């Protein structure tokens, strides 16, 4: 008879503090994007560089960790311990907050990108440690639920983040015109990042001095993966080459008369960056299946295809939210000003919280009837929290009350899929596809609701993909987790692609990029089931 491992709840509650920070900062970027576009006179692609800087840092940070670990023959995160790694990550993010303050004081857009990049480098280390740490704090079978619980708190941060950042930027929740935006001061952003930096320091102290948190250390040497490292380094060089051509075209803009040709060139190089990631991972998949020596965790096909799934998932999650502000400025969607879109972005990221709160129910040892009741109740409570938070911020939310119907659809999906990772991913990928198809073929309130449903669809995909990708990896789990964190890179590549498509075919039609991402996630859900069954792994 197998012994049930009790969850270390005090440690878990301490851990989920960092999940809040990730959400707060990521969703806050969605307000910075339309604001910076107006304030610094940028096009849609240039404004999306905020996402590029933020999410590319996850890839670079995880790659550096993997490279050093591969050279030393030991996993740095487990060598330091999960607890100490999170402390180091938080302190590194403090450096980013200071860099952000200096850039804002100098009123330099690209300096702000460097600050956000540095903050996210710290997040990369935190996330590499936090996800496997959450699984370590209890029974492995309920690990996804603990990650979901962290995701629920993360989504609370994403709900609050846009409102706080909007207030910091505009100093009000009332509408601000584009001309007023151009004359605004960034002084309050300095205060915001002073507070953020102090919160990072406080969280680091909480982790460092907490006696309830296990160290999560391991001195076991790891198998080196030189082939995986070489593939990732080559992929990185190719990506940097692609983006260097994209960025260089901006310096030449004044010398180029054929603007259509310029736009086509930018799309070409952005698309090549996207293709580089896909072909690199498919190359690893094929080579490792032939001879798995030297590939480390990448010798497992579920991980390699899962890396691409995380790439697509983070890409679509960020792309929908980051381009939403520009969409709402169009006449077909209400002609909202930059300051008025905060409530919609808050609802989008709040949709993540709605699903994750329900998904976290099974993290607690409750009777089946109570779990079912809470699965129905908590999404409704989360929806009320989002409505209440925005109402307190003096936004009129009456036109979003009807969105509760979409929440009910999500509740039904959660009950049908029963928190089983493969079924969850299948059901919610299909939900996302249908939502995007509706959004692309309609306008006004119906389309807005449909695109907001993208948040509901994405809400509990991360733990499902994460669990399916790491199943059966054994001693390679920590390394596999690092590879998955690298693929948060999708949030840095896919949104700019959609942004550039928006500059060419229009912001509404550009959402076809997000649709493609959901299609792959559905395909992965079916393929990974067959892969795991061949390895005699019971996925449910």
Coordinates of C-alpha atoms in Angstrom, one line a residue:
X1 CA 0.0 0.0 0.0
X2 CA 1.5 3.3 -1.1
X3 CA 2.0 6.0 1.6
X4 CA 0.4 9.4 0.9
X5 CA 2.9 12.2 1.2
X6 CA 1.4 15.2 3.1
X7 CA 1.7 18.6 1.5
X8 CA 3.9 21.1 3.3
X9 CA 1.3 23.9 3.3
X10 CA 3.2 26.6 5.3
X11 CA 6.1 26.2 2.8
X12 CA 3.7 26.2 -0.1
X13 CA 2.1 29.5 1.1
X14 CA 5.5 31.1 1.3
X15 CA 6.5 29.9 -2.1
X16 CA 3.5 31.3 -3.9
X17 CA 4.6 34.8 -3.0
X18 CA 6.9 34.8 -6.0
X19 CA 4.1 33.6 -8.3
X20 CA 2.3 36.9 -7.4
X21 CA 5.3 39.0 -8.5
X22 CA 5.6 37.2 -11.9
X23 CA 1.9 37.9 -12.7
X24 CA 2.0 41.5 -11.4
X25 CA 4.9 42.5 -13.6
X26 CA 3.9 40.5 -16.7
X27 CA 0.3 42.0 -16.8
X28 CA 1.6 45.4 -16.0
X29 CA 3.6 45.3 -19.2
X30 CA 0.3 45.2 -21.1
X31 CA -0.4 48.7 -19.9
X32 CA 3.1 49.9 -20.6
X33 CA 2.8 48.7 -24.2
X34 CA 0.0 51.0 -25.5
X35 CA 1.3 53.8 -23.2
X36 CA 4.8 53.7 -24.5
X37 CA 3.5 53.5 -28.1
X38 CA 1.8 56.9 -27.6
X39 CA 4.4 58.4 -25.3
X40 CA 7.5 57.5 -27.3
X41 CA 5.8 57.6 -30.8
X42 CA 6.4 53.9 -31.6
X43 CA 4.7 51.6 -34.1
X44 CA 3.0 48.4 -32.9
X45 CA 6.2 46.3 -33.4
X46 CA 8.4 48.6 -31.4
X47 CA 5.9 48.8 -28.6
X48 CA 5.9 44.9 -28.5
X49 CA 9.7 45.1 -27.7
X50 CA 8.6 45.3 -24.1
X51 CA 7.4 41.7 -24.3
X52 CA 10.5 40.8 -26.3
X53 CA 12.8 42.1 -23.6
X54 CA 10.8 40.7 -20.8
X55 CA 10.3 37.1 -22.1
X56 CA 13.5 36.7 -24.0
X57 CA 15.2 37.2 -20.6
X58 CA 13.6 34.0 -19.4
X59 CA 15.3 32.1 -22.3
X60 CA 18.7 33.7 -21.8
X61 CA 18.7 33.2 -18.0
X62 CA 17.7 29.6 -18.2
X63 CA 20.2 29.0 -21.0
X64 CA 23.0 30.5 -19.0
X65 CA 22.1 28.3 -16.0
X66 CA 22.0 25.2 -18.2
X67 CA 25.3 26.0 -19.9
X68 CA 27.1 26.5 -16.5
X69 CA 25.5 23.4 -15.1
X70 CA 26.6 21.4 -18.1
X71 CA 30.2 22.6 -17.8
X72 CA 30.3 21.9 -14.1
X73 CA 28.5 18.6 -14.3
X74 CA 26.0 19.6 -11.6
X75 CA 22.7 21.4 -11.7
X76 CA 23.2 24.8 -10.2
X77 CA 19.6 25.3 -9.0
X78 CA 19.6 22.0 -7.0
X79 CA 23.2 22.6 -5.9
X80 CA 22.3 25.9 -4.5
X81 CA 18.9 24.5 -3.4
X82 CA 15.5 25.7 -4.5
X83 CA 15.1 28.0 -1.6
X84 CA 18.5 29.8 -2.1
X85 CA 18.0 30.0 -5.9
X86 CA 14.7 31.9 -5.4
X87 CA 16.5 34.3 -3.0
X88 CA 19.2 34.9 -5.6
X89 CA 16.6 35.4 -8.3
X90 CA 14.7 38.0 -6.2
X91 CA 17.9 39.9 -5.5
X92 CA 18.8 40.0 -9.2
X93 CA 15.3 41.4 -9.9
X94 CA 16.1 44.2 -7.4
X95 CA 19.0 45.2 -9.7
X96 CA 16.5 45.3 -12.6
X97 CA 14.1 47.5 -10.6
X98 CA 17.0 49.9 -10.0
X99 CA 17.9 49.9 -13.7
X100 CA 14.3 50.6 -14.6
X101 CA 14.2 53.6 -12.2
X102 CA 17.4 55.0 -13.8
X103 CA 15.9 54.6 -17.3
X104 CA 12.6 56.2 -16.4
X105 CA 14.5 59.2 -14.8
X106 CA 16.4 59.5 -18.1
X107 CA 13.2 59.1 -20.1
X108 CA 14.9 56.5 -22.3
X109 CA 12.6 53.8 -23.8
X110 CA 15.4 51.3 -24.6
X111 CA 16.8 51.8 -21.1
X112 CA 13.4 50.7 -19.8
X113 CA 13.7 47.6 -21.9
X114 CA 17.1 46.8 -20.3
X115 CA 15.5 47.3 -16.9
X116 CA 12.6 44.9 -17.7
X117 CA 15.1 42.4 -19.2
X118 CA 17.1 42.4 -15.9
X119 CA 14.0 42.0 -13.8
X120 CA 13.0 39.0 -15.9
X121 CA 16.4 37.4 -15.7
X122 CA 15.8 37.2 -12.0
X123 CA 12.4 35.8 -12.6
X124 CA 14.0 33.1 -14.8
X125 CA 16.0 31.8 -11.9
X126 CA 13.0 32.0 -9.6
X127 CA 10.7 30.1 -12.0
X128 CA 13.3 27.4 -12.8
X129 CA 13.3 26.7 -9.0
X130 CA 9.7 27.4 -8.0
X131 CA 7.8 25.0 -10.3
X132 CA 9.7 21.8 -9.3
X133 CA 9.8 23.2 -5.7
X134 CA 6.0 23.2 -5.6
X135 CA 5.9 19.6 -6.8
X136 CA 8.5 18.7 -4.1
X137 CA 6.3 20.1 -1.3
X138 CA 3.9 17.1 -1.4
X139 CA 2.7 14.1 -3.3
X140 CA 4.0 14.1 -6.9
X141 CA 0.6 13.1 -8.2
X142 CA -0.9 16.3 -6.9
X143 CA 2.0 18.5 -8.1
X144 CA 0.0 20.0 -10.9
X145 CA -2.6 21.2 -8.4
X146 CA 0.0 23.0 -6.3
X147 CA 1.4 24.6 -9.5
X148 CA -2.2 25.6 -10.2
X149 CA -2.5 27.1 -6.8
X150 CA 0.6 29.2 -7.4
X151 CA -0.9 30.1 -10.8
X152 CA -4.1 31.3 -9.1
X153 CA -2.0 33.7 -7.0
X154 CA 0.0 34.6 -10.1
X155 CA -3.3 35.5 -11.7
X156 CA -4.3 37.7 -8.7
X157 CA -1.1 39.6 -9.5
X158 CA -2.1 39.8 -13.2
X159 CA -5.5 41.2 -12.2
X160 CA -4.1 43.8 -9.9
X161 CA -1.0 44.7 -12.0
X162 CA -2.8 46.5 -14.8
X163 CA -4.8 48.6 -12.4
X164 CA -1.8 49.6 -10.3
X165 CA 0.4 50.3 -13.3
X166 CA -2.4 52.3 -15.0
X167 CA -2.8 54.5 -11.9
X168 CA 1.0 54.9 -11.7
X169 CA 1.1 56.0 -15.3
X170 CA -2.0 58.1 -15.5
X171 CA -2.5 59.1 -11.9
X172 CA -6.3 58.5 -12.4
X173 CA -8.7 55.9 -13.5
X174 CA -10.6 58.4 -15.6
X175 CA -10.1 58.5 -19.4
X176 CA -6.9 60.2 -20.6
X177 CA -6.6 61.4 -24.2
X178 CA -3.6 60.6 -26.5
X179 CA -2.5 64.2 -26.4
X180 CA -2.5 64.1 -22.6
X181 CA -0.5 60.9 -22.6
X182 CA 2.2 62.6 -24.6
X183 CA 2.5 65.3 -22.0
X184 CA 2.5 63.0 -18.9
X185 CA 5.4 62.6 -16.5
X186 CA 6.9 59.3 -15.7
X187 CA 7.7 60.3 -12.1
X188 CA 5.1 58.0 -10.6
X189 CA 6.7 55.0 -12.4
X190 CA 9.8 55.7 -10.4
X191 CA 7.8 55.4 -7.2
X192 CA 6.2 52.2 -8.5
X193 CA 9.5 50.6 -9.1
X194 CA 10.9 51.8 -5.8
X195 CA 8.0 49.9 -4.2
X196 CA 8.6 46.9 -6.4
X197 CA 12.3 46.8 -5.5
X198 CA 11.5 47.0 -1.8
X199 CA 8.9 44.2 -2.2
X200 CA 11.6 42.0 -3.9
X201 CA 13.9 42.6 -1.0
X202 CA 11.2 41.8 1.5
X203 CA 10.3 38.6 -0.3
X204 CA 14.0 37.5 -0.4
X205 CA 14.2 38.1 3.3
X206 CA 11.1 36.1 3.9
X207 CA 12.5 33.1 2.0
X208 CA 16.0 33.4 3.5
X209 CA 14.8 33.5 7.1
X210 CA 11.9 31.0 6.7
X211 CA 12.5 27.9 8.7
X212 CA 9.5 26.1 7.2
X213 CA 11.0 26.0 3.7
X214 CA 13.1 23.0 2.9
X215 CA 16.4 23.8 1.2
X216 CA 15.6 21.5 -1.8
X217 CA 19.3 20.7 -2.3
X218 CA 20.9 17.9 -4.3
X219 CA 24.6 17.2 -4.8
X220 CA 24.0 14.4 -7.2
X221 CA 26.0 14.9 -10.4
X222 CA 24.0 15.3 -13.6
X223 CA 24.6 13.7 -16.9
X224 CA 26.1 16.3 -19.3
X225 CA 24.1 17.1 -22.4
X226 CA 26.6 18.6 -24.9
X227 CA 24.4 17.9 -27.9
X228 CA 21.4 19.7 -26.3
X229 CA 23.7 22.6 -25.3
X230 CA 25.2 22.9 -28.8
X231 CA 21.7 22.9 -30.4
X232 CA 20.5 25.6 -28.1
X233 CA 23.6 27.7 -28.7
X234 CA 23.2 27.4 -32.5
X235 CA 19.5 28.3 -32.1
X236 CA 20.4 31.3 -30.1
X237 CA 22.9 32.6 -32.7
X238 CA 20.4 32.1 -35.4
X239 CA 17.7 34.0 -33.4
X240 CA 20.1 36.9 -32.7
X241 CA 20.9 37.0 -36.4
X242 CA 17.2 37.2 -37.3
X243 CA 16.4 39.9 -34.8
X244 CA 19.5 41.9 -35.7
X245 CA 18.1 42.2 -39.2
X246 CA 14.7 43.2 -37.9
X247 CA 16.1 45.9 -35.6
X248 CA 18.6 47.2 -38.2
X249 CA 15.8 48.1 -40.6
X250 CA 14.6 50.7 -38.1
X251 CA 17.9 52.6 -38.4
X252 CA 17.4 52.6 -42.2
X253 CA 13.8 53.7 -42.2
X254 CA 14.5 57.3 -43.2
X255 CA 16.6 56.1 -46.1
X256 CA 14.0 53.6 -47.5
X257 CA 11.2 54.9 -49.6
X258 CA 9.4 51.6 -50.2
X259 CA 7.6 51.2 -46.8
X260 CA 5.7 48.1 -48.0
X261 CA 9.0 46.4 -48.8
X262 CA 10.4 47.4 -45.4
X263 CA 7.4 45.9 -43.6
X264 CA 7.7 42.7 -45.7
X265 CA 11.4 42.4 -44.7
X266 CA 10.6 42.7 -41.0
X267 CA 7.9 40.1 -41.2
X268 CA 10.2 37.8 -43.1
X269 CA 12.9 37.9 -40.4
X270 CA 10.4 37.7 -37.6
X271 CA 8.9 34.6 -39.2
X272 CA 12.4 33.1 -39.7
X273 CA 13.0 33.5 -35.9
X274 CA 9.8 31.6 -35.3
X275 CA 10.8 28.9 -37.8
X276 CA 14.2 28.6 -36.2
X277 CA 12.7 27.6 -32.9
X278 CA 10.4 25.1 -34.4
X279 CA 13.0 23.5 -36.7
X280 CA 15.6 23.4 -33.9
X281 CA 13.3 21.5 -31.6
X282 CA 12.2 19.1 -34.3
X283 CA 15.8 18.5 -35.1
X284 CA 16.5 17.6 -31.5
X285 CA 13.4 15.4 -31.5
X286 CA 14.6 13.5 -34.5
X287 CA 18.3 13.2 -33.5
X288 CA 17.6 12.2 -29.9
X289 CA 15.2 9.5 -31.1
X290 CA 18.0 8.0 -33.2
X291 CA 20.8 8.2 -30.6
X292 CA 19.9 9.7 -27.3
X293 CA 23.5 9.9 -25.9
X294 CA 24.5 13.5 -25.1
X295 CA 21.0 14.9 -25.3
X296 CA 20.2 14.8 -21.5
X297 CA 16.5 15.4 -20.8
X298 CA 15.9 16.1 -24.5
X299 CA 16.1 12.4 -25.2
X300 CA 12.5 12.3 -24.0
X301 CA 10.2 13.2 -26.9
X302 CA 7.4 14.4 -24.5
X303 CA 9.8 17.0 -23.2
X304 CA 11.0 18.3 -26.6
X305 CA 7.4 18.6 -28.0
X306 CA 6.4 20.0 -24.6
X307 CA 9.1 22.7 -25.0
X308 CA 7.4 23.7 -28.3
X309 CA 4.0 23.6 -26.5
X310 CA 5.3 26.0 -23.8
X311 CA 6.7 28.3 -26.5
X312 CA 3.3 28.4 -28.2
X313 CA 1.3 28.6 -24.9
X314 CA 3.2 31.6 -23.5
X315 CA 3.3 33.2 -26.9
X316 CA -0.5 33.1 -27.3
X317 CA -1.2 34.0 -23.7
X318 CA 1.0 37.1 -24.0
X319 CA 0.1 38.0 -27.6
X320 CA -3.7 38.1 -27.0
X321 CA -3.3 40.4 -24.0
X322 CA -0.5 42.6 -25.4
X323 CA -2.3 43.4 -28.6
X324 CA -5.7 43.8 -26.9
X325 CA -5.0 47.5 -26.1
X326 CA -4.4 48.4 -29.7
X327 CA -7.5 46.4 -30.8
X328 CA -9.7 48.3 -28.4
X329 CA -8.5 51.6 -29.9
X330 CA -10.1 50.8 -33.3
X331 CA -13.6 52.2 -34.1
X332 CA -15.0 48.6 -34.5
X333 CA -14.1 47.9 -30.9
X334 CA -15.1 51.1 -29.2
X335 CA -12.3 53.6 -29.9
X336 CA -11.0 53.4 -26.3
X337 CA -8.1 55.5 -25.1
X338 CA -4.9 54.0 -23.6
X339 CA -6.1 54.7 -20.0
X340 CA -9.5 53.1 -20.6
X341 CA -8.3 49.7 -21.7
X342 CA -6.9 48.8 -18.2
X343 CA -10.2 47.2 -17.1
X344 CA -10.3 44.9 -20.2
X345 CA -6.7 43.9 -19.7
X346 CA -7.4 43.3 -16.0
X347 CA -10.4 41.1 -17.1
X348 CA -8.2 39.2 -19.5
X349 CA -5.6 38.4 -17.0
X350 CA -8.3 37.9 -14.4
X351 CA -9.7 35.2 -16.6
X352 CA -6.5 33.3 -15.9
X353 CA -7.2 33.6 -12.2
X354 CA -10.8 32.4 -12.7
X355 CA -9.6 29.1 -14.2
X356 CA -6.6 28.6 -11.9
X357 CA -8.5 29.0 -8.7
X358 CA -10.8 26.2 -9.9
X359 CA -7.8 24.1 -11.0
X360 CA -6.1 24.5 -7.6
X361 CA -9.0 22.8 -5.7
X362 CA -7.5 19.3 -5.9
X363 CA -4.3 20.6 -4.2
X364 CA -6.3 20.2 -1.0
X365 CA -7.4 16.9 0.5
X366 CA -11.2 17.4 0.3
X367 CA -14.1 15.0 -0.3
X368 CA -15.2 14.7 -3.9
X369 CA -18.5 16.5 -3.3
X370 CA -16.7 19.5 -1.8
X371 CA -14.2 19.6 -4.6
X372 CA -17.0 19.7 -7.1
X373 CA -18.8 22.5 -5.2
X374 CA -15.6 24.6 -5.0
X375 CA -14.8 24.0 -8.6
X376 CA -18.1 25.6 -9.4
X377 CA -18.0 28.3 -6.7
X378 CA -14.4 29.6 -7.0
X379 CA -14.5 30.7 -10.6
X380 CA -17.6 32.7 -9.8
X381 CA -15.9 34.2 -6.8
X382 CA -12.8 35.0 -8.9
X383 CA -15.0 36.7 -11.5
X384 CA -16.6 38.8 -8.7
X385 CA -13.1 39.7 -7.4
X386 CA -12.1 41.0 -10.9
X387 CA -15.4 43.0 -11.2
X388 CA -15.0 44.4 -7.6
X389 CA -11.4 45.4 -8.0
X390 CA -12.1 47.3 -11.2
X391 CA -15.3 48.8 -9.8
X392 CA -13.3 50.1 -6.8
X393 CA -10.9 51.6 -9.3
X394 CA -13.9 53.5 -10.6
X395 CA -14.4 51.7 -13.9
X396 CA -17.9 51.0 -15.2
X397 CA -18.0 47.2 -15.4
X398 CA -21.7 46.7 -16.3
X399 CA -20.9 45.9 -19.9
X400 CA -18.7 43.0 -18.8
X401 CA -21.3 41.3 -16.5
X402 CA -22.4 39.1 -19.4
X403 CA -18.9 37.6 -19.5
X404 CA -20.1 35.4 -16.6
X405 CA -21.7 33.2 -19.3
X406 CA -18.2 32.4 -20.7
X407 CA -17.1 31.6 -17.2
X408 CA -19.9 29.0 -16.9
X409 CA -18.6 27.4 -20.1
X410 CA -15.2 27.2 -18.5
X411 CA -16.6 25.6 -15.3
X412 CA -18.3 22.9 -17.4
X413 CA -15.0 22.2 -19.2
X414 CA -13.2 21.8 -15.9
X415 CA -15.8 19.4 -14.6
X416 CA -15.7 17.4 -17.8
X417 CA -11.9 17.1 -18.0
X418 CA -11.7 16.4 -14.3
X419 CA -8.2 18.0 -13.9
X420 CA -6.6 15.2 -16.0
X421 CA -3.7 16.9 -17.8
X422 CA -4.2 15.5 -21.3
X423 CA -8.0 15.9 -21.3
X424 CA -7.6 19.4 -19.9
X425 CA -5.2 20.4 -22.6
X426 CA -7.4 19.0 -25.3
X427 CA -10.6 20.6 -24.0
X428 CA -9.1 24.0 -23.4
X429 CA -7.1 24.1 -26.7
X430 CA -10.4 23.5 -28.5
X431 CA -12.1 26.2 -26.4
X432 CA -9.3 28.6 -27.4
X433 CA -9.6 27.7 -31.1
X434 CA -13.4 28.3 -31.1
X435 CA -13.0 31.6 -29.2
X436 CA -10.4 32.9 -31.6
X437 CA -12.5 31.9 -34.7
X438 CA -15.5 33.8 -33.2
X439 CA -13.3 36.8 -32.4
X440 CA -11.8 36.9 -35.9
X441 CA -15.1 36.8 -37.6
X442 CA -17.1 39.3 -35.4
X443 CA -16.6 42.8 -34.0
X444 CA -17.8 44.8 -31.0
X445 CA -18.9 43.1 -27.7
X446 CA -19.1 39.6 -29.1
X447 CA -15.5 39.7 -30.4
X448 CA -14.2 41.3 -27.2
X449 CA -15.8 38.5 -25.1
X450 CA -14.3 36.0 -27.5
X451 CA -10.8 37.4 -27.2
X452 CA -11.2 37.6 -23.4
X453 CA -12.1 33.9 -23.6
X454 CA -8.5 33.4 -24.7
X455 CA -7.6 34.0 -21.1
X456 CA -10.1 31.5 -19.9
X457 CA -8.7 28.9 -22.4
X458 CA -5.1 29.6 -21.3
X459 CA -5.8 29.6 -17.6
X460 CA -4.9 26.0 -16.6
X461 CA -2.8 25.0 -19.6
X462 CA 0.6 25.6 -18.1
X463 CA 0.5 22.9 -15.4
X464 CA -1.1 20.5 -17.8
X465 CA 1.7 21.0 -20.4
X466 CA 4.3 21.1 -17.6
X467 CA 3.2 17.8 -16.1
X468 CA 2.8 16.0 -19.4
X469 CA 6.3 17.2 -20.5
X470 CA 8.1 16.1 -17.3
X471 CA 6.3 12.7 -16.9
X472 CA 8.8 9.8 -16.8
X473 CA 11.9 12.1 -16.7
X474 CA 13.1 10.9 -13.3
X475 CA 16.6 12.3 -12.5
X476 CA 16.3 14.6 -15.6
X477 CA 13.3 16.5 -14.1
X478 CA 15.2 19.5 -12.9
X479 CA 17.0 19.8 -16.3
X480 CA 13.7 19.3 -18.1
X481 CA 12.2 22.1 -16.0
X482 CA 15.0 24.4 -17.0
X483 CA 14.4 23.6 -20.7
X484 CA 10.7 24.4 -20.3
X485 CA 11.4 27.7 -18.7
X486 CA 13.6 28.6 -21.6
X487 CA 10.6 28.3 -23.9
X488 CA 8.9 31.2 -22.2
X489 CA 10.9 32.7 -25.0
X490 CA 7.6 32.4 -26.9
X491 CA 6.3 35.4 -25.1
X492 CA 9.2 37.4 -26.6
X493 CA 8.9 36.2 -30.2
X494 CA 5.2 35.5 -31.0
X495 CA 3.7 38.9 -29.7
X496 CA 6.1 41.0 -31.9
X497 CA 5.2 38.8 -34.9
X498 CA 1.5 39.5 -34.2
X499 CA 2.4 43.1 -33.7
X500 CA 4.1 43.4 -37.0
X501 CA 1.3 41.5 -38.7
X502 CA -1.0 44.1 -37.2
X503 CA 1.0 46.9 -38.9
X504 CA 0.4 45.1 -42.2
X505 CA -3.0 43.4 -42.2
X506 CA -4.6 45.2 -39.3
X507 CA -4.8 44.5 -35.6
X508 CA -8.0 42.5 -35.8
X509 CA -6.8 40.1 -38.5
X510 CA -3.5 39.7 -36.8
X511 CA -5.1 37.4 -34.2
X512 CA -4.7 34.6 -36.7
X513 CA -1.2 34.2 -35.2
X514 CA -2.8 33.4 -31.8
X515 CA -5.1 30.9 -33.5
X516 CA -2.1 29.0 -35.0
X517 CA -0.7 28.6 -31.4
X518 CA -3.9 27.1 -30.1
X519 CA -4.0 24.6 -33.0
X520 CA -0.5 23.3 -32.1
X521 CA -1.5 22.9 -28.5
X522 CA -4.4 20.7 -29.5
X523 CA -2.1 18.6 -31.7
X524 CA 0.4 18.3 -28.9
X525 CA -2.3 17.1 -26.5
X526 CA -3.1 14.2 -28.8
X527 CA 0.5 13.3 -29.7
X528 CA 1.9 13.3 -26.1
X529 CA -0.8 10.7 -25.0
X530 CA 0.6 8.3 -27.6
X531 CA 4.2 9.0 -26.7
X532 CA 3.6 8.4 -22.9
X533 CA 1.6 5.2 -23.5
X534 CA 4.5 3.8 -25.5
X535 CA 6.6 4.4 -22.4
X536 CA 4.0 2.6 -20.2
X537 CA 3.2 5.8 -18.3
X538 CA -0.3 6.2 -17.0
X539 CA -1.1 9.8 -17.8
X540 CA -4.3 10.0 -15.8

